mmCIF file of C-alpha atoms in Angstrom:
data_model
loop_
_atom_site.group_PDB
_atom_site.id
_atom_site.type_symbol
_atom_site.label_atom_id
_atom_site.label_comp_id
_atom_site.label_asym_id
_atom_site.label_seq_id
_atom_site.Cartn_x
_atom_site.Cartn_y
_atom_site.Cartn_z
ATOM 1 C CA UNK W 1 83.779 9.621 69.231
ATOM 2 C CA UNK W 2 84.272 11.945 66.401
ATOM 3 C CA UNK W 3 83.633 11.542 63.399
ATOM 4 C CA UNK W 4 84.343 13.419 59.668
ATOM 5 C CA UNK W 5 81.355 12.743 57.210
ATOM 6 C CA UNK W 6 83.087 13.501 53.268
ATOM 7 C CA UNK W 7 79.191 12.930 51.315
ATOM 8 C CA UNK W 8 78.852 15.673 48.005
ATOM 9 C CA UNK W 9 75.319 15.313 48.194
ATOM 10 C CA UNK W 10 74.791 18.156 51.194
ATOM 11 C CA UNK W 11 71.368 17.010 52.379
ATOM 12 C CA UNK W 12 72.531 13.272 52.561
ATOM 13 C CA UNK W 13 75.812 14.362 54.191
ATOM 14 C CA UNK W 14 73.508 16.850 56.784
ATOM 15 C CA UNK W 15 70.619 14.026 57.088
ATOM 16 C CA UNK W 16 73.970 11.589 58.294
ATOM 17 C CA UNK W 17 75.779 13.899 60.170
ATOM 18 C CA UNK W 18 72.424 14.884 62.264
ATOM 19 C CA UNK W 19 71.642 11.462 63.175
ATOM 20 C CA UNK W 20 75.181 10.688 63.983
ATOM 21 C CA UNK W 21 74.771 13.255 66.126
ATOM 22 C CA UNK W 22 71.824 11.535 67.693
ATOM 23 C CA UNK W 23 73.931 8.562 69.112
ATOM 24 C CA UNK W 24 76.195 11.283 70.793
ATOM 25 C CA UNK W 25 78.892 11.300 68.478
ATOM 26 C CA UNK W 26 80.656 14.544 67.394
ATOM 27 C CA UNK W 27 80.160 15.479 63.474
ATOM 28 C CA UNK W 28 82.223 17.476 61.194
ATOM 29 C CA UNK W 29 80.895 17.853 57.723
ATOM 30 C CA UNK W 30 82.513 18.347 53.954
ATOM 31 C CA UNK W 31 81.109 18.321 51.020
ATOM 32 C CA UNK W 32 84.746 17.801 48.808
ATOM 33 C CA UNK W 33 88.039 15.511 49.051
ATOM 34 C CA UNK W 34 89.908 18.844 48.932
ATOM 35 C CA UNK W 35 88.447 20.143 52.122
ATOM 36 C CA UNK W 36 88.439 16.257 53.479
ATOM 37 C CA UNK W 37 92.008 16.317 53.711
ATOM 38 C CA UNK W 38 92.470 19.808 54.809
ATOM 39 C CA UNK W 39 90.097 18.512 58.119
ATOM 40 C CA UNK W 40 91.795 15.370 58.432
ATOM 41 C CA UNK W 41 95.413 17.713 58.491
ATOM 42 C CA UNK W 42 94.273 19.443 61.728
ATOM 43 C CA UNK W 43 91.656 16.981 63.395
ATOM 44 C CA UNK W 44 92.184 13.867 64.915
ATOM 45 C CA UNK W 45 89.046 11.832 64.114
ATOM 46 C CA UNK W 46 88.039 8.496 65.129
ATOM 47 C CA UNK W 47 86.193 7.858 61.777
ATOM 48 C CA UNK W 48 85.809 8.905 58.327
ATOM 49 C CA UNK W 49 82.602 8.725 56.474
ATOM 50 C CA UNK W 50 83.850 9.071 52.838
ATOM 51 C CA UNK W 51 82.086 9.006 49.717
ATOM 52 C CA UNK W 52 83.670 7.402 47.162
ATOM 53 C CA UNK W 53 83.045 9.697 44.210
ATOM 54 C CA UNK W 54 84.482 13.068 45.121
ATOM 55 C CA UNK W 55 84.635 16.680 43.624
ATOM 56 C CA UNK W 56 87.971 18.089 43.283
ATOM 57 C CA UNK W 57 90.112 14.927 45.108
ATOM 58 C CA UNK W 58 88.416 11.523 44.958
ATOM 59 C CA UNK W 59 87.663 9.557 47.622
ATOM 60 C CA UNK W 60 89.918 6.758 46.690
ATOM 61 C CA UNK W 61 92.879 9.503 46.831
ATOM 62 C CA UNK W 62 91.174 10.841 50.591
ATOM 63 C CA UNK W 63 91.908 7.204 51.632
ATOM 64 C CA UNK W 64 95.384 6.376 50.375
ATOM 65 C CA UNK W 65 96.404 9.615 52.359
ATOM 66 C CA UNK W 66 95.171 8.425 54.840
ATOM 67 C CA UNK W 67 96.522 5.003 54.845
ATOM 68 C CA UNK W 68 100.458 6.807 53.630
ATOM 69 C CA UNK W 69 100.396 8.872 56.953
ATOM 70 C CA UNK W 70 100.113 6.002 58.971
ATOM 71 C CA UNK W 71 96.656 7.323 61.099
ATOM 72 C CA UNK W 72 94.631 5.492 63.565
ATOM 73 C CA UNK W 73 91.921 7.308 62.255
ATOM 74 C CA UNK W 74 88.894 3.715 60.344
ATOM 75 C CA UNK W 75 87.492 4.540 56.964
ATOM 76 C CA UNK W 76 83.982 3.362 56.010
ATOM 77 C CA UNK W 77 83.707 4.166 51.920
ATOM 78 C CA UNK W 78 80.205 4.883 51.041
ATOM 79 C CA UNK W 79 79.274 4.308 46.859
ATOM 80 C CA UNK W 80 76.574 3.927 44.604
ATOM 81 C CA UNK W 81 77.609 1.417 43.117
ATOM 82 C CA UNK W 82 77.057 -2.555 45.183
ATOM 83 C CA UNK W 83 79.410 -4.040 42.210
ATOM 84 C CA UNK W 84 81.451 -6.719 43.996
ATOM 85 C CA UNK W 85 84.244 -5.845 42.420
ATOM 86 C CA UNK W 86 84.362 -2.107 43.774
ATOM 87 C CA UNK W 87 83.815 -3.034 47.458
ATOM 88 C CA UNK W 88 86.650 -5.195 46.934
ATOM 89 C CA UNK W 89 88.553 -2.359 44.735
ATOM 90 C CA UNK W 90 87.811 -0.240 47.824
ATOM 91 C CA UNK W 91 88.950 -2.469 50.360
ATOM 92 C CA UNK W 92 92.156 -2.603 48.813
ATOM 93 C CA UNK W 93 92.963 0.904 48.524
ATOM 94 C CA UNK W 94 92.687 0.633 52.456
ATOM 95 C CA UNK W 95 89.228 1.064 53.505
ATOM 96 C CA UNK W 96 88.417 -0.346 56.727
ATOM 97 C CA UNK W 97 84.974 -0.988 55.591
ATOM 98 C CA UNK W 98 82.164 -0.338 52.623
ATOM 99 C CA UNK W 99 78.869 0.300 52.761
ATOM 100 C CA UNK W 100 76.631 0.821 49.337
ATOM 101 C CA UNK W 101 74.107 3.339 48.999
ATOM 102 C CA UNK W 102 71.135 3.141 49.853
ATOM 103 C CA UNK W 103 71.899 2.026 53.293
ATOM 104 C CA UNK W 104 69.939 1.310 56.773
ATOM 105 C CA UNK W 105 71.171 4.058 58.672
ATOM 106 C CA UNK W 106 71.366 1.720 61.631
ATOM 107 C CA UNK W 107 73.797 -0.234 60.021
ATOM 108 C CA UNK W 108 76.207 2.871 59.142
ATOM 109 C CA UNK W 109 75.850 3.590 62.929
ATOM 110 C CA UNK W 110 76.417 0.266 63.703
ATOM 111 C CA UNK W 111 79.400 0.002 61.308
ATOM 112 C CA UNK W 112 80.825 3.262 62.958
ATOM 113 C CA UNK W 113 81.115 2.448 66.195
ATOM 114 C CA UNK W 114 82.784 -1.079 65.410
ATOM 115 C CA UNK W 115 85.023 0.906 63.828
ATOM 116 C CA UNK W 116 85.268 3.375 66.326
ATOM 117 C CA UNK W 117 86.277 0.677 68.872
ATOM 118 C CA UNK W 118 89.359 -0.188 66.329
ATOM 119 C CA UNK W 119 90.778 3.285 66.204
ATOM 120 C CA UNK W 120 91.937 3.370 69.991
ATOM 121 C CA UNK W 121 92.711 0.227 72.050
ATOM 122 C CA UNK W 122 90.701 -2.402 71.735
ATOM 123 C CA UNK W 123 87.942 -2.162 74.327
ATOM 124 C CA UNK W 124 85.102 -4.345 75.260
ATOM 125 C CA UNK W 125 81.421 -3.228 73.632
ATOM 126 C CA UNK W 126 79.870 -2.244 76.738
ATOM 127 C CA UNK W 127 82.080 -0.061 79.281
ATOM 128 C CA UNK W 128 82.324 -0.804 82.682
ATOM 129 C CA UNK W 129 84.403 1.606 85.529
ATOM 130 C CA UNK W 130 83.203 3.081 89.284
ATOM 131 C CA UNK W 131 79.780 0.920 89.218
ATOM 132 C CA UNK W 132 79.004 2.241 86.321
ATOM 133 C CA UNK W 133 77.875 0.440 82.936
ATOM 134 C CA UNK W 134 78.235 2.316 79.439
ATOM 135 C CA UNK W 135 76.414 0.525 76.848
ATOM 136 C CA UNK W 136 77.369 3.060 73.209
ATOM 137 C CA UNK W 137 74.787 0.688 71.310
ATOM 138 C CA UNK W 138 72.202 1.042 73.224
ATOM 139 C CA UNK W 139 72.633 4.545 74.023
ATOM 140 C CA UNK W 140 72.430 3.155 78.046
ATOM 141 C CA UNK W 141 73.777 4.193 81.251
ATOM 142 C CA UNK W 142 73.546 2.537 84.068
ATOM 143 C CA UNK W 143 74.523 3.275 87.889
ATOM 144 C CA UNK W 144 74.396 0.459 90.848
ATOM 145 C CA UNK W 145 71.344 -0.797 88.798
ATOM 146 C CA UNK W 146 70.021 2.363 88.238
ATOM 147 C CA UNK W 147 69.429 3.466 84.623
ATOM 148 C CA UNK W 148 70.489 6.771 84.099
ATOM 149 C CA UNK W 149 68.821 9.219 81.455
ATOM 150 C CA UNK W 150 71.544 11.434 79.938
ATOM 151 C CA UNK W 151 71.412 14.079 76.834
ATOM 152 C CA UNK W 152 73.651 13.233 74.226
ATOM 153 C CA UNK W 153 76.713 15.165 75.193
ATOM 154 C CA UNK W 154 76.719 14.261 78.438
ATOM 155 C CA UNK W 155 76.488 10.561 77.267
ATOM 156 C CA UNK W 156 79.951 11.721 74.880
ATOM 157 C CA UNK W 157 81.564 13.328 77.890
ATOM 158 C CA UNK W 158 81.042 10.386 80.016
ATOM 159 C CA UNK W 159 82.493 7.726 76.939
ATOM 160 C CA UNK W 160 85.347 9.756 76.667
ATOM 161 C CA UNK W 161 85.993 9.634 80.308
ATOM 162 C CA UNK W 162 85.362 6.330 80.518
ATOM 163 C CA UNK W 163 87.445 5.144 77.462
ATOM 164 C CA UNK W 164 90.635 6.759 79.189
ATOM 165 C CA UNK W 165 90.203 4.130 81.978
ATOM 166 C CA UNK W 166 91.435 6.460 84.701
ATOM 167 C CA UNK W 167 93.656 8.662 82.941
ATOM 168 C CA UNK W 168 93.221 12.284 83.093
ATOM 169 C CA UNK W 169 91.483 13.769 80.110
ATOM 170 C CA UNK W 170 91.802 17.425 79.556
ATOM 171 C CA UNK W 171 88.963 19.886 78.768
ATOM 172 C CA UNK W 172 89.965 20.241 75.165
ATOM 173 C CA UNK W 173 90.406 16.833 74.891
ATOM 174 C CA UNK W 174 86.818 16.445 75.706
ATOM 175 C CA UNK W 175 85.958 19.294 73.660
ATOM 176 C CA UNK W 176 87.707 17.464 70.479
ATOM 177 C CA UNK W 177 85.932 14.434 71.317
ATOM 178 C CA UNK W 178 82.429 15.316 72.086
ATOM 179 C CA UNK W 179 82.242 19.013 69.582
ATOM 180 C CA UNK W 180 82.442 19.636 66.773
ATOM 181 C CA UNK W 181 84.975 22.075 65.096
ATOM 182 C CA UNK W 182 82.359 25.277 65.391
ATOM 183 C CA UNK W 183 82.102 25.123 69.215
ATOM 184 C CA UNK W 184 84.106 28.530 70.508
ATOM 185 C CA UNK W 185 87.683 26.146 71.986
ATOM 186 C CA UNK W 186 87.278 29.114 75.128
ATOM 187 C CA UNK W 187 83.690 28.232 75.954
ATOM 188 C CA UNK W 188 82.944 26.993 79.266
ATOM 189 C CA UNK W 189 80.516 23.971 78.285
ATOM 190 C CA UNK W 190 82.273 21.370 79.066
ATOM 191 C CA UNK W 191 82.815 22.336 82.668
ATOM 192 C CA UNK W 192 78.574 22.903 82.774
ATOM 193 C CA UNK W 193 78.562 19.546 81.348
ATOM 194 C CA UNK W 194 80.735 17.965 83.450
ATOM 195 C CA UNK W 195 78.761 19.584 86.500
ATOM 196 C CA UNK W 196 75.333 17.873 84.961
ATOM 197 C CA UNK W 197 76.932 14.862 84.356
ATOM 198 C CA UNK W 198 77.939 14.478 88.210
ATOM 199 C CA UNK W 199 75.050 15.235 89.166
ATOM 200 C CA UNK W 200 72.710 12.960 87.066
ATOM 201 C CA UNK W 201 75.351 10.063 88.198
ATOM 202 C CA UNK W 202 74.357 11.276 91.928
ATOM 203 C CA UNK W 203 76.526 10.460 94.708
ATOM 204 C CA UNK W 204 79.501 9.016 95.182
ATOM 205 C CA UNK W 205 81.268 11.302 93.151
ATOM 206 C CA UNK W 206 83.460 9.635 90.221
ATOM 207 C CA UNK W 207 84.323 12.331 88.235
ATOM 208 C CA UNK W 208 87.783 13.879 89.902
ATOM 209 C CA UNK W 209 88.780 17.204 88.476
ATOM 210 C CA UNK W 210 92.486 17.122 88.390
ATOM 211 C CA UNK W 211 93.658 20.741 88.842
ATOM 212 C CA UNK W 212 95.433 22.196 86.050
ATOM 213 C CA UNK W 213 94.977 19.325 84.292
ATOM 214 C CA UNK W 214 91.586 18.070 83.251
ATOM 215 C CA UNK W 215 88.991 15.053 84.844
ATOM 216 C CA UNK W 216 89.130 10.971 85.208
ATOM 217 C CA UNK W 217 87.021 8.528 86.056
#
């Protein structure tokens, strides 16, 4: 899943972003509505993190745009202010979803991947394909009973994969997906992690590289 975090305050907007990070999502970071839109012009994200009260372009203009150009891509507004009226204010610019600060970070990851699961078509909590089980919650894999222990980007690669149920998903689809926008597009890591993946998941092989065109599950 990727995701665009739009938070002024830097170290809240780092602090998020890092522990988004954590649950194997990929994180882009801005600290403006300017550069928020400028992002969400050449990125296709899955969800937008967006602080309400904006330098340069509010937030509430970041979501209209959003919401004019017709994208799949969930909103979850983040404020200061818990005033009933503004969640509902923000709702009806055409936020998907509002959450007022301060906030249990394991409700904003919680609240991320629900909407996460609305952006593309609608797919059941917990993945199933080729014996294996994909719990994003939980952070769990499991194999023909076997629980296996994967590092973050691997566990990204293998969502992806698994979210395409069996169609072909090309390297820099991956890359878009589980990186973020400073990872060099001509770098070879996601064949390496493609190659740990397969072998943490052991034998039989599920993971077919396509030729020429990318890997499916």
């Amino acid at each position: 899943m990727r995701v665009l975090v739009v938070e002024d305050e830097q170290l809240l907007a780092e602090a998020v972003a890092t522990g988004l990070r954590r649950e194997a999502m990929a994180v882009d970071v801005v600290y403006d509505g300017e550069a928020a839109l400028q992002r969400i012009a050449v990125n296709d994200y899955d969800v937008v993190v967006l602080d309400r009260d904006l330098p340069l372009v509010h937030g509430d203009d970041v979501c209209r745009r959003v919401v004019e150009q017709g994208l799949a891509t969930r909103v979850i507004m983040l404020t200061a202010s818990g005033d009933i009226s503004d969640r509902v204010e923000g709702l009806e610019i055409g936020a998907d979803d509002y959450l007022p600060k301060p906030f249990a970070f394991s409700e904003l990851v919680a609240r991320v991947r629900a909407l996460g699961r609305r952006a593309t078509v609608p797919l059941p909590p917990v993945l199933e394909r080729a014996g294996i089980s994909l719990d994003p919650g939980r952070r769990e894999v499991i194999r023909d009973g076997r629980t296996v222990q994967l590092a973050p980007k691997e566990f990204a690669v293998l969502e992806v994969l698994m979210r395409a149920g069996g169609a072909v998903v090309s390297a820099e689809q991956l890359l878009e997906k589980a990186w973020d926008e400073h990872t060099d597009p001509f770098t070879n890591v996601v064949r390496v992690t493609v190659m740990t993946l397969r072998r943490k998941l052991a034998d039989p092989p599920v993971i077919v590289t396509v030729p020429g065109s990318g890997y499916r599950i």
